Amino acid sequence: MEKAVAYAISAALVGVGVLILVIGLSSSTPALWAVVALVPITIGIVSALGPA
């Protein structure tokens, strides 16, 4: 059960990053928001693939 929660949190982090990316692309500074979106996406992927 703990592993499922950990993967759900990781997926939520990646989802937030993708949401920031999609919304940020329609803003006035899409490159800035693309870089900002990489932070939660990277954290989510690293936490999902890290040692469990």
Coordinates of C-alpha atoms in Angstrom, one line a residue:
M1 CA 0.0 0.0 0.0
E2 CA 2.8 2.4 0.8
K3 CA 4.4 1.8 -2.6
A4 CA 1.1 2.7 -4.3
V5 CA 0.9 5.9 -2.4
A6 CA 4.4 6.8 -3.3
Y7 CA 3.8 6.2 -7.0
A8 CA 0.5 8.2 -6.8
I9 CA 2.4 11.1 -5.3
S10 CA 5.1 10.9 -8.0
A11 CA 2.4 10.8 -10.7
A12 CA 0.7 13.8 -9.1
L13 CA 4.0 15.7 -9.2
V14 CA 4.5 14.9 -12.8
G15 CA 0.9 15.9 -13.5
V16 CA 1.4 19.3 -11.8
G17 CA 4.5 19.8 -13.9
V18 CA 2.7 19.0 -17.1
L19 CA -0.2 21.3 -16.1
I20 CA 2.3 24.1 -15.5
L21 CA 3.9 23.4 -18.9
V22 CA 0.6 23.4 -20.8
I23 CA -0.7 26.6 -19.1
G24 CA 2.7 28.3 -19.3
L25 CA 3.0 27.7 -23.0
S26 CA 0.1 30.1 -23.6
S27 CA 1.6 32.8 -21.4
S28 CA 3.7 35.7 -22.4
T29 CA 7.0 33.9 -21.4
P30 CA 6.6 30.3 -22.4
A31 CA 10.3 29.5 -22.1
L32 CA 10.3 30.6 -18.4
W33 CA 7.3 28.4 -17.6
A34 CA 8.8 25.5 -19.5
V35 CA 11.9 25.6 -17.2
V36 CA 9.7 26.0 -14.1
A37 CA 7.7 23.0 -15.2
L38 CA 10.8 20.9 -15.4
V39 CA 11.3 21.0 -11.6
P40 CA 8.2 19.0 -10.5
I41 CA 8.4 16.8 -13.5
T42 CA 12.0 15.9 -12.7
I43 CA 11.3 15.4 -9.0
G44 CA 8.3 13.2 -9.8
I45 CA 10.3 11.0 -12.2
V46 CA 13.3 10.7 -9.9
S47 CA 11.1 9.8 -6.9
A48 CA 9.2 7.2 -9.0
L49 CA 12.4 5.6 -10.3
G50 CA 14.5 5.9 -7.1
P51 CA 15.1 3.2 -4.6
A52 CA 11.9 2.0 -2.9

